[in-house]
Amino acid sequence: MSTIETTVSMLETMPEEAQKKVLLFTQELFTAERPANPFMPKSKEKILSELDESEKQIAEGKCQEASAAIMELKKQHGFV
């Protein structure tokens, strides 16, 4: 299934109120004078620092299997 097909499928299963919120948010993104960019540039040092922290958390067992994390997110947002 393509990304678009998956996205449409998720939207179709969402409650109507949640669909309205997605629509309003999307409209705001396209009509804003200066669209918000959630991905601000990071320095090389910041990226390496975050990677180092991630590796420490993994070594300490403070991590979760990706499939379990995805299922948790799906449940939180009403997709399952």
Short mmCIF file of N, CA, C and O in Angstrom, two decimals:
data_model
loop_
_atom_site.label_atom_id
_atom_site.label_comp_id
_atom_site.label_asym_id
_atom_site.label_seq_id
_atom_site.Cartn_x
_atom_site.Cartn_y
_atom_site.Cartn_z
N MET A 1 0.86 -1.18 0.00
CA MET A 1 0.00 0.00 0.00
C MET A 1 0.91 1.24 0.00
O MET A 1 1.85 1.33 0.76
N SER A 2 0.61 2.20 -0.85
CA SER A 2 1.41 3.42 -0.94
C SER A 2 1.14 4.33 0.26
O SER A 2 0.17 4.12 1.02
N THR A 3 1.98 5.32 0.42
CA THR A 3 1.81 6.27 1.52
C THR A 3 0.47 7.00 1.40
O THR A 3 -0.23 7.17 2.40
N ILE A 4 0.12 7.39 0.20
CA ILE A 4 -1.16 8.08 0.00
C ILE A 4 -2.32 7.16 0.35
O ILE A 4 -3.26 7.57 1.04
N GLU A 5 -2.27 5.92 -0.11
CA GLU A 5 -3.34 4.98 0.18
C GLU A 5 -3.46 4.73 1.68
O GLU A 5 -4.56 4.66 2.22
N THR A 6 -2.32 4.61 2.36
CA THR A 6 -2.33 4.40 3.80
C THR A 6 -2.92 5.60 4.52
O THR A 6 -3.73 5.46 5.43
N THR A 7 -2.53 6.79 4.09
CA THR A 7 -3.02 8.02 4.71
C THR A 7 -4.53 8.15 4.53
O THR A 7 -5.26 8.44 5.48
N VAL A 8 -5.01 7.90 3.32
CA VAL A 8 -6.45 7.97 3.06
C VAL A 8 -7.19 6.93 3.89
O VAL A 8 -8.24 7.22 4.49
N SER A 9 -6.63 5.74 3.98
CA SER A 9 -7.25 4.69 4.77
C SER A 9 -7.37 5.10 6.24
O SER A 9 -8.40 4.89 6.88
N MET A 10 -6.30 5.71 6.78
CA MET A 10 -6.33 6.16 8.18
C MET A 10 -7.37 7.26 8.36
O MET A 10 -8.12 7.27 9.33
N LEU A 11 -7.43 8.19 7.42
CA LEU A 11 -8.40 9.28 7.52
C LEU A 11 -9.83 8.74 7.47
O LEU A 11 -10.71 9.23 8.18
N GLU A 12 -10.06 7.73 6.65
CA GLU A 12 -11.41 7.17 6.53
C GLU A 12 -11.87 6.48 7.82
O GLU A 12 -13.06 6.45 8.12
N THR A 13 -10.92 5.97 8.60
CA THR A 13 -11.28 5.28 9.84
C THR A 13 -11.37 6.21 11.03
O THR A 13 -11.84 5.80 12.10
N MET A 14 -10.94 7.45 10.87
CA MET A 14 -10.98 8.41 11.98
C MET A 14 -12.40 8.88 12.24
O MET A 14 -13.20 8.99 11.31
N PRO A 15 -12.71 9.20 13.49
CA PRO A 15 -14.01 9.80 13.78
C PRO A 15 -14.15 11.13 13.02
O PRO A 15 -13.16 11.79 12.72
N GLU A 16 -15.38 11.53 12.73
CA GLU A 16 -15.62 12.74 11.94
C GLU A 16 -15.00 13.98 12.57
O GLU A 16 -14.44 14.83 11.88
N GLU A 17 -15.06 14.08 13.90
CA GLU A 17 -14.49 15.25 14.58
C GLU A 17 -12.97 15.32 14.35
O GLU A 17 -12.42 16.40 14.13
N ALA A 18 -12.30 14.18 14.38
CA ALA A 18 -10.85 14.15 14.13
C ALA A 18 -10.56 14.51 12.68
O ALA A 18 -9.59 15.22 12.39
N GLN A 19 -11.41 14.07 11.74
CA GLN A 19 -11.23 14.42 10.33
C GLN A 19 -11.31 15.93 10.13
O GLN A 19 -10.55 16.52 9.37
N LYS A 20 -12.25 16.56 10.85
CA LYS A 20 -12.40 18.02 10.75
C LYS A 20 -11.14 18.73 11.25
O LYS A 20 -10.70 19.71 10.66
N LYS A 21 -10.56 18.22 12.34
CA LYS A 21 -9.34 18.82 12.87
C LYS A 21 -8.19 18.71 11.87
O LYS A 21 -7.43 19.65 11.67
N VAL A 22 -8.08 17.55 11.22
CA VAL A 22 -7.04 17.36 10.20
C VAL A 22 -7.26 18.33 9.05
O VAL A 22 -6.31 18.97 8.57
N LEU A 23 -8.49 18.48 8.61
CA LEU A 23 -8.81 19.39 7.51
C LEU A 23 -8.44 20.83 7.88
O LEU A 23 -7.78 21.53 7.09
N LEU A 24 -8.83 21.28 9.07
CA LEU A 24 -8.52 22.65 9.49
C LEU A 24 -7.01 22.87 9.58
O LEU A 24 -6.50 23.91 9.15
N PHE A 25 -6.30 21.89 10.14
CA PHE A 25 -4.85 22.02 10.25
C PHE A 25 -4.20 22.11 8.87
O PHE A 25 -3.34 22.95 8.62
N THR A 26 -4.66 21.26 7.95
CA THR A 26 -4.12 21.26 6.59
C THR A 26 -4.40 22.59 5.89
O THR A 26 -3.52 23.15 5.23
N GLN A 27 -5.60 23.11 6.07
CA GLN A 27 -5.94 24.40 5.46
C GLN A 27 -5.04 25.51 6.02
O GLN A 27 -4.59 26.37 5.27
N GLU A 28 -4.78 25.47 7.31
CA GLU A 28 -3.91 26.48 7.91
C GLU A 28 -2.50 26.41 7.33
O GLU A 28 -1.86 27.44 7.11
N LEU A 29 -2.01 25.20 7.09
CA LEU A 29 -0.67 25.05 6.52
C LEU A 29 -0.57 25.70 5.15
O LEU A 29 0.43 26.32 4.81
N PHE A 30 -1.63 25.55 4.35
CA PHE A 30 -1.59 26.07 2.98
C PHE A 30 -1.96 27.54 2.87
O PHE A 30 -1.65 28.17 1.87
N THR A 31 -2.62 28.09 3.88
CA THR A 31 -3.04 29.49 3.78
C THR A 31 -2.19 30.43 4.64
O THR A 31 -2.36 31.64 4.55
N ALA A 32 -1.29 29.89 5.44
CA ALA A 32 -0.46 30.73 6.29
C ALA A 32 0.50 31.56 5.43
O ALA A 32 0.96 31.11 4.38
N GLU A 33 0.76 32.78 5.88
CA GLU A 33 1.71 33.62 5.15
C GLU A 33 3.09 32.98 5.11
O GLU A 33 3.77 33.00 4.11
N ARG A 34 3.48 32.44 6.24
CA ARG A 34 4.77 31.77 6.34
C ARG A 34 4.52 30.40 6.95
O ARG A 34 4.38 30.28 8.16
N PRO A 35 4.42 29.37 6.13
CA PRO A 35 4.10 28.04 6.65
C PRO A 35 5.07 27.61 7.75
O PRO A 35 6.26 27.89 7.68
N ALA A 36 4.51 26.95 8.75
CA ALA A 36 5.33 26.47 9.85
C ALA A 36 6.19 25.31 9.39
O ALA A 36 5.74 24.45 8.65
N ASN A 37 7.42 25.33 9.81
CA ASN A 37 8.34 24.24 9.49
C ASN A 37 8.73 23.56 10.79
O ASN A 37 9.49 24.10 11.58
N PRO A 38 8.20 22.35 11.04
CA PRO A 38 8.52 21.66 12.29
C PRO A 38 9.94 21.09 12.29
O PRO A 38 10.42 20.63 13.30
N PHE A 39 10.61 21.13 11.15
CA PHE A 39 11.94 20.56 11.04
C PHE A 39 12.99 21.65 10.88
O PHE A 39 13.49 21.91 9.79
N MET A 40 13.31 22.28 11.99
CA MET A 40 14.30 23.35 11.96
C MET A 40 15.69 22.74 11.75
O MET A 40 15.96 21.65 12.25
N PRO A 41 16.56 23.45 11.05
CA PRO A 41 17.91 22.92 10.82
C PRO A 41 18.65 22.70 12.14
O PRO A 41 18.48 23.47 13.09
N LYS A 42 19.45 21.64 12.19
CA LYS A 42 20.25 21.35 13.37
C LYS A 42 21.73 21.34 12.98
O LYS A 42 22.08 20.97 11.86
N SER A 43 22.54 21.71 13.93
CA SER A 43 23.98 21.68 13.69
C SER A 43 24.48 20.23 13.74
O SER A 43 23.83 19.34 14.29
N LYS A 44 25.63 20.00 13.17
CA LYS A 44 26.24 18.68 13.21
C LYS A 44 26.45 18.23 14.66
O LYS A 44 26.18 17.08 15.01
N GLU A 45 26.87 19.16 15.51
CA GLU A 45 27.11 18.85 16.91
C GLU A 45 25.82 18.42 17.62
O GLU A 45 25.81 17.49 18.40
N LYS A 46 24.70 19.09 17.31
CA LYS A 46 23.42 18.76 17.92
C LYS A 46 22.97 17.36 17.49
O LYS A 46 22.50 16.57 18.31
N ILE A 47 23.12 17.06 16.20
CA ILE A 47 22.74 15.75 15.69
C ILE A 47 23.57 14.65 16.35
O ILE A 47 23.04 13.64 16.81
N LEU A 48 24.88 14.85 16.43
CA LEU A 48 25.75 13.85 17.05
C LEU A 48 25.44 13.69 18.53
O LEU A 48 25.48 12.58 19.06
N SER A 49 25.10 14.79 19.20
CA SER A 49 24.74 14.73 20.61
C SER A 49 23.46 13.91 20.81
O SER A 49 23.37 13.09 21.72
N GLU A 50 22.47 14.13 19.95
CA GLU A 50 21.22 13.38 20.04
C GLU A 50 21.44 11.90 19.73
O GLU A 50 20.84 11.03 20.38
N LEU A 51 22.29 11.60 18.77
CA LEU A 51 22.60 10.20 18.46
C LEU A 51 23.30 9.53 19.64
O LEU A 51 23.01 8.38 19.97
N ASP A 52 24.22 10.25 20.26
CA ASP A 52 24.92 9.73 21.43
C ASP A 52 23.94 9.41 22.55
O ASP A 52 24.00 8.35 23.17
N GLU A 53 23.01 10.32 22.79
CA GLU A 53 21.98 10.11 23.82
C GLU A 53 21.12 8.89 23.48
O GLU A 53 20.80 8.08 24.35
N SER A 54 20.75 8.74 22.22
CA SER A 54 19.95 7.60 21.79
C SER A 54 20.70 6.29 22.03
O SER A 54 20.12 5.31 22.51
N GLU A 55 21.97 6.26 21.69
CA GLU A 55 22.77 5.05 21.89
C GLU A 55 22.86 4.70 23.38
O GLU A 55 22.79 3.52 23.74
N LYS A 56 22.98 5.70 24.24
CA LYS A 56 23.03 5.45 25.68
C LYS A 56 21.70 4.86 26.16
O LYS A 56 21.68 3.92 26.96
N GLN A 57 20.59 5.41 25.68
CA GLN A 57 19.27 4.90 26.08
C GLN A 57 19.06 3.47 25.62
O GLN A 57 18.52 2.65 26.35
N ILE A 58 19.54 3.14 24.42
CA ILE A 58 19.43 1.78 23.91
C ILE A 58 20.25 0.83 24.78
O ILE A 58 19.78 -0.24 25.17
N ALA A 59 21.47 1.24 25.11
CA ALA A 59 22.35 0.41 25.94
C ALA A 59 21.75 0.17 27.33
O ALA A 59 21.94 -0.89 27.93
N GLU A 60 20.99 1.13 27.84
CA GLU A 60 20.36 1.02 29.15
C GLU A 60 19.01 0.30 29.08
O GLU A 60 18.33 0.14 30.10
N GLY A 61 18.61 -0.11 27.89
CA GLY A 61 17.34 -0.81 27.73
C GLY A 61 16.13 0.11 27.77
O GLY A 61 15.01 -0.34 27.94
N LYS A 62 16.34 1.39 27.58
CA LYS A 62 15.24 2.36 27.59
C LYS A 62 14.71 2.56 26.17
O LYS A 62 14.65 3.67 25.66
N CYS A 63 14.35 1.45 25.54
CA CYS A 63 13.85 1.55 24.18
C CYS A 63 12.68 0.58 24.01
O CYS A 63 12.38 -0.20 24.89
N GLN A 64 12.05 0.66 22.86
CA GLN A 64 10.87 -0.14 22.58
C GLN A 64 10.97 -0.63 21.14
O GLN A 64 11.48 0.09 20.27
N GLU A 65 10.50 -1.84 20.91
CA GLU A 65 10.47 -2.36 19.54
C GLU A 65 9.62 -1.43 18.68
O GLU A 65 8.57 -0.95 19.13
N ALA A 66 10.04 -1.20 17.45
CA ALA A 66 9.32 -0.28 16.56
C ALA A 66 7.87 -0.72 16.35
O ALA A 66 6.95 0.10 16.38
N SER A 67 7.65 -2.01 16.18
CA SER A 67 6.28 -2.48 15.93
C SER A 67 5.39 -2.22 17.14
O SER A 67 4.22 -1.86 16.98
N ALA A 68 5.94 -2.37 18.36
CA ALA A 68 5.16 -2.09 19.57
C ALA A 68 4.87 -0.60 19.69
O ALA A 68 3.77 -0.19 20.07
N ALA A 69 5.87 0.23 19.35
CA ALA A 69 5.68 1.68 19.42
C ALA A 69 4.62 2.14 18.42
O ALA A 69 3.77 2.97 18.74
N ILE A 70 4.65 1.57 17.23
CA ILE A 70 3.67 1.94 16.20
C ILE A 70 2.27 1.53 16.63
O ILE A 70 1.31 2.28 16.48
N MET A 71 2.14 0.33 17.19
CA MET A 71 0.83 -0.15 17.65
C MET A 71 0.30 0.76 18.76
O MET A 71 -0.88 1.10 18.79
N GLU A 72 1.19 1.18 19.65
CA GLU A 72 0.80 2.08 20.75
C GLU A 72 0.27 3.41 20.19
O GLU A 72 -0.75 3.93 20.64
N LEU A 73 0.97 3.95 19.19
CA LEU A 73 0.53 5.21 18.57
C LEU A 73 -0.82 5.03 17.86
O LEU A 73 -1.69 5.90 17.94
N LYS A 74 -0.99 3.90 17.18
CA LYS A 74 -2.26 3.64 16.50
C LYS A 74 -3.41 3.60 17.51
O LYS A 74 -4.48 4.16 17.26
N LYS A 75 -3.17 2.94 18.66
CA LYS A 75 -4.20 2.87 19.68
C LYS A 75 -4.49 4.25 20.26
O LYS A 75 -5.66 4.61 20.47
N GLN A 76 -3.44 5.04 20.52
CA GLN A 76 -3.61 6.39 21.08
C GLN A 76 -4.46 7.26 20.17
O GLN A 76 -5.24 8.08 20.64
N HIS A 77 -4.32 7.08 18.88
CA HIS A 77 -5.01 7.97 17.92
C HIS A 77 -6.24 7.33 17.30
O HIS A 77 -6.81 7.85 16.34
N GLY A 78 -6.67 6.21 17.87
CA GLY A 78 -7.92 5.61 17.44
C GLY A 78 -7.91 4.89 16.13
O GLY A 78 -8.95 4.72 15.49
N PHE A 79 -6.76 4.42 15.68
CA PHE A 79 -6.68 3.70 14.41
C PHE A 79 -6.87 2.20 14.60
O PHE A 79 -7.00 1.47 13.65
N VAL A 80 -6.82 1.75 15.85
CA VAL A 80 -6.99 0.32 16.13
C VAL A 80 -8.09 0.15 17.15
O VAL A 80 -8.23 0.89 18.08
#
